[in-house]
Every structure is written in structure tokens, then in C-alpha cells.
Tab-separated table of C-alpha atoms in Angstrom:
chain	number	residue	atom	x	y	z
F	1	MET	CA	2.087	-54.052	6.926
F	2	GLU	CA	0.316	-57.148	6.647
F	3	ASP	CA	-0.399	-57.926	10.788
F	4	LYS	CA	1.398	-61.642	10.704
F	5	SER	CA	0.028	-62.637	13.664
F	6	LYS	CA	-3.300	-62.696	12.080
F	7	PHE	CA	-1.744	-65.425	10.348
F	8	PRO	CA	-0.724	-68.111	12.879
F	9	VAL	CA	1.049	-71.455	12.198
F	10	LYS	CA	-3.065	-73.464	13.239
F	11	LYS	CA	-2.173	-77.528	11.774
F	12	VAL	CA	1.275	-79.214	11.654
F	13	LEU	CA	1.321	-82.717	9.320
F	14	PHE	CA	4.095	-84.202	9.013
F	15	ILE	CA	4.735	-87.306	7.181
F	16	CYS	CA	6.805	-89.771	8.426
F	17	SER	CA	8.174	-91.355	6.015
F	18	LYS	CA	12.837	-92.904	7.671
F	19	ALA	CA	13.023	-94.866	9.754
F	20	THR	CA	16.260	-93.163	11.219
F	21	LEU	CA	15.918	-92.441	14.671
F	22	GLU	CA	17.278	-89.071	14.101
F	23	SER	CA	14.368	-88.642	11.442
F	24	VAL	CA	11.934	-90.358	13.935
F	25	TYR	CA	12.595	-88.184	16.549
F	26	ALA	CA	12.759	-84.442	14.206
F	27	CYS	CA	9.687	-85.720	13.551
F	28	PHE	CA	8.406	-85.704	17.383
F	29	ILE	CA	9.801	-82.929	18.698
F	30	MET	CA	8.154	-80.793	15.954
F	31	ALA	CA	5.290	-83.014	15.876
F	32	ASN	CA	4.432	-82.642	20.117
F	33	GLY	CA	6.050	-79.127	20.201
F	34	ALA	CA	3.810	-78.044	18.373
F	35	ARG	CA	0.974	-78.948	20.726
F	36	MET	CA	2.597	-77.382	23.445
F	37	GLU	CA	1.825	-74.242	21.528
F	38	GLY	CA	-1.790	-74.998	20.965
F	39	ILE	CA	-1.573	-75.595	17.509
F	40	GLU	CA	-2.982	-78.454	15.832
F	41	SER	CA	-1.190	-81.527	15.499
F	42	GLU	CA	-1.476	-84.451	13.187
F	43	ILE	CA	1.366	-87.597	12.034
F	44	PHE	CA	1.187	-89.954	9.197
F	45	PHE	CA	3.408	-92.370	8.798
F	46	THR	CA	4.454	-93.919	5.081
F	47	PHE	CA	6.949	-96.018	3.700
F	48	PHE	CA	10.214	-96.906	5.838
F	49	GLY	CA	8.331	-94.666	8.734
F	50	LEU	CA	5.741	-97.509	9.251
F	51	GLU	CA	7.966	-98.840	11.445
F	52	ALA	CA	8.165	-95.685	14.414
F	53	ILE	CA	4.004	-97.209	14.899
F	54	GLN	CA	5.104	-101.236	14.721
F	55	LYS	CA	4.715	-102.766	18.289
F	56	ASN	CA	7.574	-105.270	17.100
F	57	LYS	CA	9.663	-102.919	16.082
F	58	LEU	CA	9.346	-98.960	17.769
F	59	ASP	CA	11.682	-99.531	20.866
F	60	HIS	CA	14.643	-100.769	18.078
F	61	LEU	CA	15.392	-97.745	15.145
F	62	HIS	CA	18.976	-97.041	14.178
F	63	VAL	CA	20.634	-93.994	14.082
F	64	ALA	CA	22.006	-93.808	10.503
F	65	THR	CA	25.321	-94.447	10.282
F	66	VAL	CA	26.719	-94.890	7.130
F	67	GLY	CA	24.897	-92.444	4.075
F	68	ASN	CA	25.562	-89.760	7.031
F	69	PRO	CA	29.228	-87.448	7.064
F	70	ALA	CA	27.946	-86.061	9.644
F	71	MET	CA	29.113	-88.623	12.583
F	72	HIS	CA	32.141	-88.509	11.070
F	73	MET	CA	33.032	-91.628	11.170
F	74	PRO	CA	35.488	-92.835	8.320
F	75	THR	CA	32.428	-94.931	6.195
F	76	MET	CA	34.244	-98.104	6.440
F	77	ILE	CA	34.637	-97.805	10.724
F	78	GLY	CA	30.757	-96.827	10.465
F	79	GLY	CA	30.041	-99.750	8.751
F	80	LEU	CA	31.497	-102.558	10.887
F	81	PRO	CA	28.914	-104.423	13.167
F	82	GLY	CA	28.211	-102.901	16.111
F	83	MET	CA	29.048	-98.875	15.274
F	84	GLU	CA	24.925	-98.796	14.076
F	85	ALA	CA	24.602	-99.723	17.608
F	86	LEU	CA	26.700	-97.670	19.016
F	87	ALA	CA	25.988	-94.125	17.786
F	88	THR	CA	22.285	-95.608	17.972
F	89	LYS	CA	23.257	-95.923	22.079
F	90	MET	CA	24.674	-92.514	22.411
F	91	MET	CA	21.118	-90.791	21.214
F	92	LYS	CA	19.469	-92.543	22.849
F	93	SER	CA	21.158	-91.803	26.407
F	94	LYS	CA	21.631	-87.867	25.223
F	95	MET	CA	17.802	-87.782	24.501
F	96	GLU	CA	17.745	-89.654	28.007
F	97	LYS	CA	19.893	-86.735	29.452
F	98	LEU	CA	17.140	-84.437	27.891
F	99	ASP	CA	14.164	-85.719	28.921
F	100	ILE	CA	13.660	-87.279	26.082
F	101	PRO	CA	11.790	-90.606	25.757
F	102	PRO	CA	12.231	-93.329	24.023
F	103	VAL	CA	10.161	-93.582	21.505
F	104	GLY	CA	7.361	-95.464	22.577
F	105	GLU	CA	6.437	-94.175	25.457
F	106	PHE	CA	6.785	-90.411	23.594
F	107	LEU	CA	4.094	-91.867	20.732
F	108	GLU	CA	1.757	-91.685	24.174
F	109	ILE	CA	2.973	-89.009	25.613
F	110	MET	CA	2.084	-87.674	22.566
F	111	VAL	CA	-1.548	-89.326	21.910
F	112	ALA	CA	-2.026	-88.283	25.185
F	113	SER	CA	-1.412	-84.531	24.229
F	114	GLY	CA	-3.574	-84.450	21.196
F	115	VAL	CA	-1.093	-85.369	18.598
F	116	LYS	CA	-2.958	-87.802	16.029
F	117	ILE	CA	-1.418	-90.692	14.126
F	118	TRP	CA	-3.001	-91.994	11.118
F	119	ALA	CA	-1.076	-95.226	9.071
F	120	CYS	CA	-0.482	-94.650	5.451
F	121	LYS	CA	-2.658	-98.350	3.349
F	122	LEU	CA	-0.504	-98.094	0.496
F	123	ALA	CA	3.013	-98.935	2.119
F	124	MET	CA	0.789	-101.142	4.592
F	125	GLU	CA	0.482	-103.380	1.611
F	126	MET	CA	3.132	-102.528	0.615
F	127	PHE	CA	4.351	-104.392	3.990
F	128	ASP	CA	2.292	-107.115	3.823
F	129	LEU	CA	0.855	-104.679	7.922
F	130	LYS	CA	-1.622	-105.738	9.930
F	131	ARG	CA	-3.752	-103.195	11.896
F	132	GLU	CA	-2.941	-105.236	15.116
F	133	ASP	CA	0.761	-105.454	13.974
F	134	LEU	CA	0.503	-101.108	14.801
F	135	ILE	CA	-0.086	-99.717	18.102
F	136	ASP	CA	-3.732	-99.270	19.812
F	137	ASP	CA	-3.402	-95.465	19.128
F	138	VAL	CA	-2.629	-95.270	15.867
F	139	GLU	CA	-6.544	-93.279	14.516
F	140	ASP	CA	-7.199	-94.622	12.098
F	141	ILE	CA	-6.135	-95.590	8.922
F	142	LEU	CA	-5.484	-94.047	5.722
F	143	THR	CA	-5.066	-93.492	1.672
F	144	VAL	CA	-3.274	-90.659	0.611
F	145	GLY	CA	-6.703	-89.435	-0.314
F	146	ASP	CA	-7.916	-88.528	2.441
F	147	PHE	CA	-3.595	-87.714	4.167
F	148	TYR	CA	-5.224	-84.181	1.782
F	149	GLY	CA	-8.500	-84.044	3.493
F	150	ARG	CA	-6.603	-84.028	6.821
F	151	ALA	CA	-4.267	-80.619	5.438
F	152	GLU	CA	-7.891	-79.046	4.235
F	153	GLY	CA	-7.639	-75.272	5.980
F	154	GLN	CA	-5.959	-71.804	6.871
F	155	GLY	CA	-2.715	-71.980	7.914
F	156	THR	CA	-1.826	-75.471	7.381
F	157	GLN	CA	1.467	-77.475	6.492
F	158	ILE	CA	2.395	-80.611	5.754
F	159	ILE	CA	6.056	-81.336	6.570
F	160	PHE	CA	7.827	-84.467	5.286
F	161	ILE	CA	10.073	-85.973	7.066
J	1	MET	CA	-11.130	-67.908	-11.706
J	2	GLU	CA	-8.565	-67.675	-8.240
J	3	ASP	CA	-6.347	-64.299	-9.945
J	4	LYS	CA	-3.280	-66.745	-7.152
J	5	SER	CA	-1.012	-64.243	-8.120
J	6	LYS	CA	-2.164	-62.706	-4.766
J	7	PHE	CA	-1.399	-64.754	-3.226
J	8	PRO	CA	2.093	-64.642	-3.866
J	9	VAL	CA	4.401	-66.922	-1.400
J	10	LYS	CA	5.632	-64.563	1.075
J	11	LYS	CA	8.085	-65.935	3.190
J	12	VAL	CA	10.141	-69.285	2.943
J	13	LEU	CA	11.111	-71.256	6.780
J	14	PHE	CA	13.351	-74.265	6.008
J	15	ILE	CA	14.619	-76.581	8.055
J	16	CYS	CA	17.825	-78.352	7.767
J	17	SER	CA	18.381	-81.352	9.214
J	18	LYS	CA	21.161	-82.700	7.068
J	19	ALA	CA	24.720	-82.903	7.721
J	20	THR	CA	24.908	-83.430	3.572
J	21	LEU	CA	27.281	-81.355	1.132
J	22	GLU	CA	23.706	-81.639	-1.176
J	23	SER	CA	21.212	-80.403	1.663
J	24	VAL	CA	23.086	-78.023	3.148
J	25	TYR	CA	23.390	-76.526	-0.767
J	26	ALA	CA	20.385	-77.900	-1.896
J	27	CYS	CA	18.540	-76.202	1.143
J	28	PHE	CA	21.836	-72.427	0.124
J	29	ILE	CA	20.448	-72.442	-2.749
J	30	MET	CA	16.451	-72.047	-2.162
J	31	ALA	CA	17.397	-69.588	0.497
J	32	ASN	CA	19.299	-67.159	-1.194
J	33	GLY	CA	16.300	-67.439	-4.562
J	34	ALA	CA	13.450	-67.239	-2.216
J	35	ARG	CA	16.547	-64.013	-1.204
J	36	MET	CA	16.469	-62.970	-5.257
J	37	GLU	CA	12.438	-62.658	-5.991
J	38	GLY	CA	12.023	-60.555	-2.330
J	39	ILE	CA	10.023	-63.847	-0.873
J	40	GLU	CA	11.603	-63.093	3.675
J	41	SER	CA	13.373	-66.207	3.828
J	42	GLU	CA	14.493	-68.206	7.358
J	43	ILE	CA	17.165	-71.013	7.238
J	44	PHE	CA	16.291	-72.890	11.239
J	45	PHE	CA	19.071	-75.373	12.257
J	46	THR	CA	18.749	-78.807	14.023
J	47	PHE	CA	20.497	-81.885	14.513
J	48	PHE	CA	22.602	-82.537	12.276
J	49	GLY	CA	21.810	-79.640	9.721
J	50	LEU	CA	23.756	-77.900	12.841
J	51	GLU	CA	26.997	-78.461	12.004
J	52	ALA	CA	26.720	-76.092	8.522
J	53	ILE	CA	26.640	-72.675	11.279
J	54	GLN	CA	29.720	-74.263	13.768
J	55	LYS	CA	32.783	-72.153	13.065
J	56	ASN	CA	34.564	-75.366	12.883
J	57	LYS	CA	32.720	-76.957	10.649
J	58	LEU	CA	30.845	-76.068	8.406
J	59	ASP	CA	34.224	-75.598	5.762
J	60	HIS	CA	34.151	-79.535	5.846
J	61	LEU	CA	30.754	-80.954	5.212
J	62	HIS	CA	30.468	-83.757	2.628
J	63	VAL	CA	28.753	-85.085	0.153
J	64	ALA	CA	27.122	-88.592	1.030
J	65	THR	CA	28.757	-91.294	-1.031
J	66	VAL	CA	27.197	-94.597	0.643
J	67	GLY	CA	22.925	-93.945	0.771
J	68	ASN	CA	23.006	-92.285	-1.930
J	69	PRO	CA	22.590	-94.400	-5.620
J	70	ALA	CA	22.660	-91.828	-7.406
J	71	MET	CA	26.756	-91.898	-6.475
J	72	HIS	CA	27.017	-94.958	-8.759
J	73	MET	CA	29.697	-96.101	-6.827
J	74	PRO	CA	29.724	-99.401	-6.059
J	75	THR	CA	28.823	-99.040	-1.972
J	76	MET	CA	32.404	-101.347	-1.433
J	77	ILE	CA	33.504	-98.312	-3.339
J	78	GLY	CA	32.144	-96.471	-2.390
J	79	GLY	CA	32.735	-96.209	0.843
J	80	LEU	CA	36.539	-96.497	0.256
J	81	PRO	CA	38.229	-94.204	2.850
J	82	GLY	CA	39.235	-90.909	0.103
J	83	MET	CA	35.333	-91.980	-2.121
J	84	GLU	CA	34.074	-89.929	-0.129
J	85	ALA	CA	36.945	-87.125	0.588
J	86	LEU	CA	36.953	-87.568	-3.818
J	87	ALA	CA	32.436	-87.171	-4.299
J	88	THR	CA	32.925	-84.397	-2.206
J	89	LYS	CA	36.208	-82.700	-4.082
J	90	MET	CA	34.187	-82.860	-7.276
J	91	MET	CA	31.243	-81.421	-6.162
J	92	LYS	CA	32.533	-78.231	-4.296
J	93	SER	CA	34.370	-77.594	-8.445
J	94	LYS	CA	31.489	-77.773	-10.195
J	95	MET	CA	30.078	-75.095	-6.771
J	96	GLU	CA	32.761	-73.824	-8.023
J	97	LYS	CA	32.375	-73.289	-11.437
J	98	LEU	CA	28.987	-72.492	-11.600
J	99	ASP	CA	30.046	-69.652	-8.788
J	100	ILE	CA	28.690	-70.877	-6.665
J	101	PRO	CA	30.167	-70.270	-3.374
J	102	PRO	CA	32.322	-72.635	-0.419
J	103	VAL	CA	29.604	-72.858	3.346
J	104	GLY	CA	31.151	-70.550	4.940
J	105	GLU	CA	30.757	-67.314	1.840
J	106	PHE	CA	28.308	-68.590	1.070
J	107	LEU	CA	26.336	-68.237	4.778
J	108	GLU	CA	27.785	-64.349	4.206
J	109	ILE	CA	26.203	-63.572	1.271
J	110	MET	CA	22.842	-65.001	2.574
J	111	VAL	CA	23.207	-62.623	5.938
J	112	ALA	CA	24.133	-59.909	3.780
J	113	SER	CA	20.145	-60.178	1.291
J	114	GLY	CA	18.057	-60.018	4.360
J	115	VAL	CA	18.750	-63.572	4.446
J	116	LYS	CA	17.814	-64.352	8.258
J	117	ILE	CA	19.220	-67.788	10.639
J	118	TRP	CA	17.958	-69.640	13.636
J	119	ALA	CA	19.892	-72.200	15.527
J	120	CYS	CA	17.578	-75.043	17.063
J	121	LYS	CA	18.313	-75.062	21.671
J	122	LEU	CA	17.570	-78.023	21.769
J	123	ALA	CA	19.667	-79.961	19.042
J	124	MET	CA	22.321	-77.033	21.149
J	125	GLU	CA	22.300	-79.191	24.068
J	126	MET	CA	21.774	-82.810	22.707
J	127	PHE	CA	25.046	-81.297	20.835
J	128	ASP	CA	26.655	-80.156	23.847
J	129	LEU	CA	27.024	-76.654	21.524
J	130	LYS	CA	27.341	-73.060	23.454
J	131	ARG	CA	26.829	-69.963	21.242
J	132	GLU	CA	30.309	-69.306	20.660
J	133	ASP	CA	30.607	-72.408	18.481
J	134	LEU	CA	28.414	-71.212	15.647
J	135	ILE	CA	29.315	-68.169	13.691
J	136	ASP	CA	28.754	-64.352	14.548
J	137	ASP	CA	25.700	-64.353	12.184
J	138	VAL	CA	23.013	-66.741	13.603
J	139	GLU	CA	20.328	-64.200	14.909
J	140	ASP	CA	19.518	-66.257	17.403
J	141	ILE	CA	19.007	-69.743	20.240
J	142	LEU	CA	14.491	-70.095	19.634
J	143	THR	CA	13.486	-73.324	20.796
J	144	VAL	CA	10.718	-75.018	18.315
J	145	GLY	CA	7.778	-73.389	19.835
J	146	ASP	CA	9.315	-69.772	18.525
J	147	PHE	CA	10.625	-71.439	15.742
J	148	TYR	CA	5.896	-72.335	15.101
J	149	GLY	CA	6.093	-68.256	15.625
J	150	ARG	CA	8.559	-67.412	12.501
J	151	ALA	CA	5.929	-69.463	10.390
J	152	GLU	CA	2.742	-66.513	11.233
J	153	GLY	CA	1.494	-64.795	9.173
J	154	GLN	CA	-0.083	-65.639	5.055
J	155	GLY	CA	1.910	-66.740	2.151
J	156	THR	CA	4.540	-68.212	4.857
J	157	GLN	CA	6.058	-72.025	4.160
J	158	ILE	CA	7.809	-74.774	5.912
J	159	ILE	CA	10.304	-76.658	3.918
J	160	PHE	CA	12.319	-79.434	5.600
J	161	ILE	CA	15.283	-80.522	4.558
M	1	MET	CA	-15.163	-72.877	14.686
M	2	GLU	CA	-13.891	-72.849	11.173
M	3	ASP	CA	-15.215	-74.439	8.697
M	4	LYS	CA	-12.194	-76.035	7.707
M	5	SER	CA	-13.249	-77.449	3.895
M	6	LYS	CA	-14.286	-73.964	2.823
M	7	PHE	CA	-9.978	-74.186	2.712
M	8	PRO	CA	-9.147	-77.738	1.094
M	9	VAL	CA	-5.561	-78.243	-0.309
M	10	LYS	CA	-5.914	-76.834	-4.290
M	11	LYS	CA	-2.366	-76.798	-5.363
M	12	VAL	CA	1.364	-79.261	-4.286
M	13	LEU	CA	4.589	-78.676	-5.400
M	14	PHE	CA	6.652	-81.765	-4.489
M	15	ILE	CA	10.833	-81.489	-4.271
M	16	CYS	CA	12.391	-83.554	-5.851
M	17	SER	CA	15.905	-84.166	-4.789
M	18	LYS	CA	17.420	-88.117	-4.011
M	19	ALA	CA	17.377	-90.485	-6.542
M	20	THR	CA	16.481	-93.607	-3.621
M	21	LEU	CA	13.786	-95.075	-5.530
M	22	GLU	CA	11.942	-94.958	-1.916
M	23	SER	CA	11.947	-91.223	-2.868
M	24	VAL	CA	11.070	-91.659	-5.636
M	25	TYR	CA	7.963	-93.305	-5.812
M	26	ALA	CA	6.710	-91.394	-2.673
M	27	CYS	CA	6.867	-88.476	-4.434
M	28	PHE	CA	5.095	-90.108	-7.284
M	29	ILE	CA	2.564	-91.621	-5.544
M	30	MET	CA	1.370	-88.689	-3.107
M	31	ALA	CA	1.484	-86.902	-5.967
M	32	ASN	CA	-0.737	-88.825	-8.742
M	33	GLY	CA	-3.516	-89.395	-5.181
M	34	ALA	CA	-3.772	-85.453	-5.216
M	35	ARG	CA	-4.169	-85.404	-8.705
M	36	MET	CA	-7.170	-87.816	-8.584
M	37	GLU	CA	-8.573	-86.187	-5.643
M	38	GLY	CA	-8.802	-82.690	-8.086
M	39	ILE	CA	-5.856	-81.802	-5.973
M	40	GLU	CA	-3.154	-79.534	-8.650
M	41	SER	CA	0.240	-81.396	-8.415
M	42	GLU	CA	3.213	-80.632	-10.318
M	43	ILE	CA	6.650	-81.584	-9.348
M	44	PHE	CA	10.043	-79.518	-9.472
M	45	PHE	CA	13.376	-82.399	-10.555
M	46	THR	CA	16.012	-81.572	-8.830
M	47	PHE	CA	20.399	-82.373	-7.326
M	48	PHE	CA	19.995	-85.788	-7.664
M	49	GLY	CA	16.235	-86.527	-8.789
M	50	LEU	CA	17.589	-85.017	-11.756
M	51	GLU	CA	17.502	-88.543	-12.488
M	52	ALA	CA	14.107	-89.736	-12.260
M	53	ILE	CA	13.702	-87.847	-15.357
M	54	GLN	CA	16.739	-88.817	-17.667
M	55	LYS	CA	15.793	-91.129	-20.078
M	56	ASN	CA	18.853	-93.608	-19.728
M	57	LYS	CA	18.578	-93.513	-15.888
M	58	LEU	CA	15.137	-93.169	-15.144
M	59	ASP	CA	14.923	-97.254	-14.965
M	60	HIS	CA	17.831	-98.510	-12.810
M	61	LEU	CA	17.857	-95.939	-9.423
M	62	HIS	CA	17.803	-98.451	-6.509
M	63	VAL	CA	16.644	-98.476	-3.380
M	64	ALA	CA	19.022	-97.427	-0.598
M	65	THR	CA	20.243	-100.489	1.725
M	66	VAL	CA	23.181	-99.551	3.721
M	67	GLY	CA	22.621	-95.300	5.364
M	68	ASN	CA	18.149	-97.228	6.045
M	69	PRO	CA	18.956	-99.272	8.922
M	70	ALA	CA	14.394	-100.063	7.566
M	71	MET	CA	16.914	-102.117	5.585
M	72	HIS	CA	17.726	-104.273	8.500
M	73	MET	CA	20.710	-105.814	7.346
M	74	PRO	CA	24.117	-105.405	9.279
M	75	THR	CA	25.959	-102.987	6.499
M	76	MET	CA	28.737	-104.834	5.939
M	77	ILE	CA	25.504	-106.938	4.138
M	78	GLY	CA	24.347	-103.829	2.911
M	79	GLY	CA	26.962	-102.749	1.690
M	80	LEU	CA	28.027	-105.962	-0.175
M	81	PRO	CA	27.313	-106.718	-3.967
M	82	GLY	CA	24.377	-107.608	-5.149
M	83	MET	CA	22.553	-105.734	-2.154
M	84	GLU	CA	21.592	-103.590	-3.358
M	85	ALA	CA	20.075	-105.308	-6.344
M	86	LEU	CA	17.683	-107.636	-4.909
M	87	ALA	CA	16.035	-105.186	-1.662
M	88	THR	CA	16.005	-102.830	-5.430
M	89	LYS	CA	14.149	-105.853	-6.805
M	90	MET	CA	12.088	-106.759	-4.436
M	91	MET	CA	10.320	-103.716	-4.023
M	92	LYS	CA	10.040	-103.972	-7.845
M	93	SER	CA	8.366	-106.587	-7.714
M	94	LYS	CA	6.302	-105.743	-4.307
M	95	MET	CA	4.809	-101.830	-6.576
M	96	GLU	CA	3.769	-104.745	-9.557
M	97	LYS	CA	2.103	-106.518	-7.237
M	98	LEU	CA	0.268	-103.324	-6.272
M	99	ASP	CA	-0.841	-102.179	-9.750
M	100	ILE	CA	2.006	-99.484	-8.951
M	101	PRO	CA	4.063	-98.649	-12.496
M	102	PRO	CA	7.158	-98.891	-12.879
M	103	VAL	CA	9.233	-95.034	-12.809
M	104	GLY	CA	8.777	-94.637	-16.630
M	105	GLU	CA	5.089	-95.839	-16.685
M	106	PHE	CA	3.915	-93.613	-14.028
M	107	LEU	CA	5.891	-90.170	-14.945
M	108	GLU	CA	3.404	-91.087	-18.361
M	109	ILE	CA	-0.378	-91.884	-15.721
M	110	MET	CA	0.762	-88.965	-13.785
M	111	VAL	CA	1.512	-86.524	-17.232
M	112	ALA	CA	-1.951	-88.071	-18.829
M	113	SER	CA	-3.420	-87.232	-15.999
M	114	GLY	CA	-2.396	-83.806	-15.516
M	115	VAL	CA	0.954	-83.357	-13.233
M	116	LYS	CA	3.176	-80.810	-14.415
M	117	ILE	CA	7.140	-82.013	-14.826
M	118	TRP	CA	9.677	-79.287	-14.271
M	119	ALA	CA	13.682	-79.744	-14.470
M	120	CYS	CA	14.902	-77.380	-12.413
M	121	LYS	CA	17.446	-75.378	-14.451
M	122	LEU	CA	20.879	-75.074	-12.444
M	123	ALA	CA	21.251	-78.771	-11.231
M	124	MET	CA	21.200	-79.516	-14.646
M	125	GLU	CA	24.213	-77.112	-15.222
M	126	MET	CA	25.889	-78.844	-12.438
M	127	PHE	CA	25.568	-82.835	-13.688
M	128	ASP	CA	26.149	-81.298	-17.092
M	129	LEU	CA	23.168	-82.489	-19.039
M	130	LYS	CA	20.835	-81.405	-21.642
M	131	ARG	CA	16.844	-81.345	-22.162
M	132	GLU	CA	17.579	-83.354	-24.787
M	133	ASP	CA	18.394	-85.985	-21.825
M	134	LEU	CA	15.144	-85.918	-20.064
M	135	ILE	CA	11.792	-87.551	-21.365
M	136	ASP	CA	9.776	-85.698	-23.750
M	137	ASP	CA	7.005	-85.512	-21.095
M	138	VAL	CA	9.590	-82.239	-19.447
M	139	GLU	CA	7.388	-78.729	-19.437
M	140	ASP	CA	10.075	-77.046	-19.231
M	141	ILE	CA	13.577	-75.736	-17.859
M	142	LEU	CA	13.068	-73.890	-13.983
M	143	THR	CA	15.083	-71.762	-12.177
M	144	VAL	CA	14.695	-71.475	-8.241
M	145	GLY	CA	12.283	-68.191	-8.856
M	146	ASP	CA	10.657	-69.570	-11.323
M	147	PHE	CA	9.751	-72.376	-8.889
M	148	TYR	CA	8.236	-70.462	-6.533
M	149	GLY	CA	6.502	-68.215	-9.195
M	150	ARG	CA	4.880	-72.093	-9.534
M	151	ALA	CA	3.727	-71.796	-5.579
M	152	GLU	CA	2.031	-69.127	-6.045
M	153	GLY	CA	-2.496	-69.604	-4.572
M	154	GLN	CA	-4.326	-69.890	-1.885
M	155	GLY	CA	-3.747	-74.353	-0.060
M	156	THR	CA	-0.870	-74.557	-2.341
M	157	GLN	CA	1.867	-76.151	-0.986
M	158	ILE	CA	5.637	-76.764	-1.022
M	159	ILE	CA	6.813	-80.241	-0.233
M	160	PHE	CA	10.636	-81.508	-0.109
M	161	ILE	CA	11.123	-84.805	-1.021
């Protein structure tokens, strides 16, 4: 039988495509967890996921309360003004209790521990974003082609979130 | 030209992160389909996906009717009390006709055929869940680091759903 | 140190499972971008994603305005009749400015450049679809088992969208 430990995960390359707080946290927790295991870890922010690295937006991400049956709120209530804010506040306070930092601070910690942060060129054009709209920690702006280049190497996993 | 059949998919490792019935079924159908091909298959339940292995919740998952344009319902109607229940009932009856079992039974079948079921430690803490809240078939509770350990080996694919 | 360039991404196999315009475009842009790099590229359409290859639906996909906090619309407004249509129109006009073709034309371009298009057998049965409901460019209808067969070979990445 093959010795699996000879083929560990060496690199994870996340595509962060959504702006919901739960998606962004799922991505950050997995990317950070990989670094803690000594695995190379990079995040490519695209489409709505770009909000998580926009200076003026990253602290204002929300939990999706409608279209998310797990919230166990009747949709009409989930859609009431204030419910999304409430769910978001609850998630943030829960994260704080578990010592999980807010988005901006989480990004800093990840970058300090070696997670590489990329932005998608096409999505930037789609949303009329400039380099200065993004946090300084963004390593570079990549085309889709560049992205596939980042996925080279044995033991690499691309994970779309 | 390379002989591709020398490098088959040997293992699929799913991350089940959402509680919508359509996400959970997509995950189960792919995980089960892999086992039927002799491929190793494991599911790591995290975030809202944990509901699919919670004793008191797994039979009450819903289809998302809002935030899902494929439902072809105007959003105001999709949000009316009862519409989500109706869409859920329709999906369940359709699944039954195709001989696809309900969530609880599907889990049992998968485990019997060798699919391994894991729960995410951090998400359990986030939702204040205890081991006894989960179905007995859960193999163990894993950290994100443990999860990456499960992905070792050639021909492994991590699939985030 | 390992020479990563010896292990490039050779094939990407997308699972297109949702019908929102933003999901479908994310999938198409990545699949097409792969071909442009000489990478093999295939898309397996399943669940609601099947709408993107249904003759009578592919030109009517919508952006999700509710359940998508990135729209920055209060949910009650996002749910108003017309808002989804408006967001969809805005996205389509933005895509046009960036020279990104509409869904039907994008499919033709991809197929012409060698992207393979597959439909999921089980999902077709779920939605009572026949072969003639799908665009002619669909290569074949596959079981989940067949799908894993398509993922054979070194340097293959399965990406679930």
C-alpha cells in the first residue's frame, strides 16, 4: 500500500469569490490553518470576494440571512431591515469569543505568517477598482492565466469558496 | 502522450459548508458516487454544513428559494411564508422518485459503504455544539490542521461545497 | 528545492452547480482562461447549473440580489420586483464593456477553443430534462462515476463552483 505521508498537501490556493462574512471567514480560517501546518497558502480574491480586501469595505461584510435556510428565520423576517445586521453582529461576537480576529486584522496576521494575497485583474476592471482601493498587503494583481501559474507544483489544491 | 489512467482519482475530500438541501445533496451524491467507483471518500462538515449531521436538524434542511434565481420565483413570492417549505417538499419528492434517500438515511448508507464523516472543531465551538448533538456515525472531530492531514496521498482532490 | 514548473496544472474540471449569472461567469472565465494557457478545460453542469446550457434558459440567468450582501441593498429593496432585473442588466452591460460575451455566445467560443461541456445525468432526471433541451454543443451526458473518470491524469484540479 502506498505511503500517503510521502504526498502531503504542499500548497493550497483559495479563490475567494463571495462577500458574505461566513464565506470570507471560511476561506481565512482554512488559509491560516494551512500556514500553521507549514503548508504554502495563497488567496486569489475575485468577483464579490474583492470586498474583503477593499480598504473601505472589509470591515463591513455581512452574514447572509436570506437565501440561507441555516439562519432558521422565516424569509420575510430575515429580510426585515436590521436582521442581517443582527446576524452579523452575533457572528462577529462569536468569532471574538473564539479569538478569531476581525477581517482587517485577520488579513494582517495571515500576511505576517506568509499567506500571499492576490487580486483578480478582470474583477477589478468589472468593479472599476484601482490598486489604491485595496489594502497595501495585496501582493499583486493577477490575470486568470497568472493564477494558474501560481498553482504549479506537486501537492497543490485549488479551493473555490 | 501520458497515460492518464495511471493517475486516477484515489480520494475525494469534501468540505460541506452550507445547510441548503441542494448543497448537501450535491455533496452526498458526489461522495457516494465516488465510493461506488472504489474511490476513497470523506466529508468534513463545517460552518452551517454541520446541520446536516446534527441529530435534531438533519431532517429539516431546506431548499433556498430566495437568493437562488433558478427557482424562477419573483423574490417577494419566494420570500412568502410557505414557499421555501413548498420548494423543499418538491425537491424531496423528486429525490424520492429518483431513489435518493432522505438526509439521515443517506448518511447511514454512505457510512456503511465506507464514506468517512468528520466534524470541524472550530465550527462546533462557534455553534456551541457537543459531540452528542451529532449523529453517532461521525468518525471524529478534527481541527483544520487534521483536515489537511486527511488530504495526503497522490490523486486526492479537495472539493469545497 | 523542487522545481514547481515541472508540475504545471494540466487540466481543470469545473462543476457548475448554480444558476446565478455571477457563478456561471466565474466558471466560464476560469475555464476559458485555462484554455488560453493551453490547459485542458472541461465543465460538468449539474443541479441548477444545468440552466446555463438549456436552450430556453441560458439567456435569462440572473444575478442574485438577495442573499448576497455584496449588492449593498437592504434585503427588502433587493427583493422588490425589478431589482434583480436591474442588477442583472448592470452586470451584463459591464461584461459587454469588458468584451465578455453573453452566456450563449461564451459557450460557443469556449467549445470552439476546446472546452468540453458535459451534463449530469442525475440532475437531468431530477429536472425532467431531455437531450434536446440542451444546446447541441454538449459533448455527452455523464454519470457521477463518468465524471471522476474525466478527472484522471496528473495535474488535474476539480473546482466546484
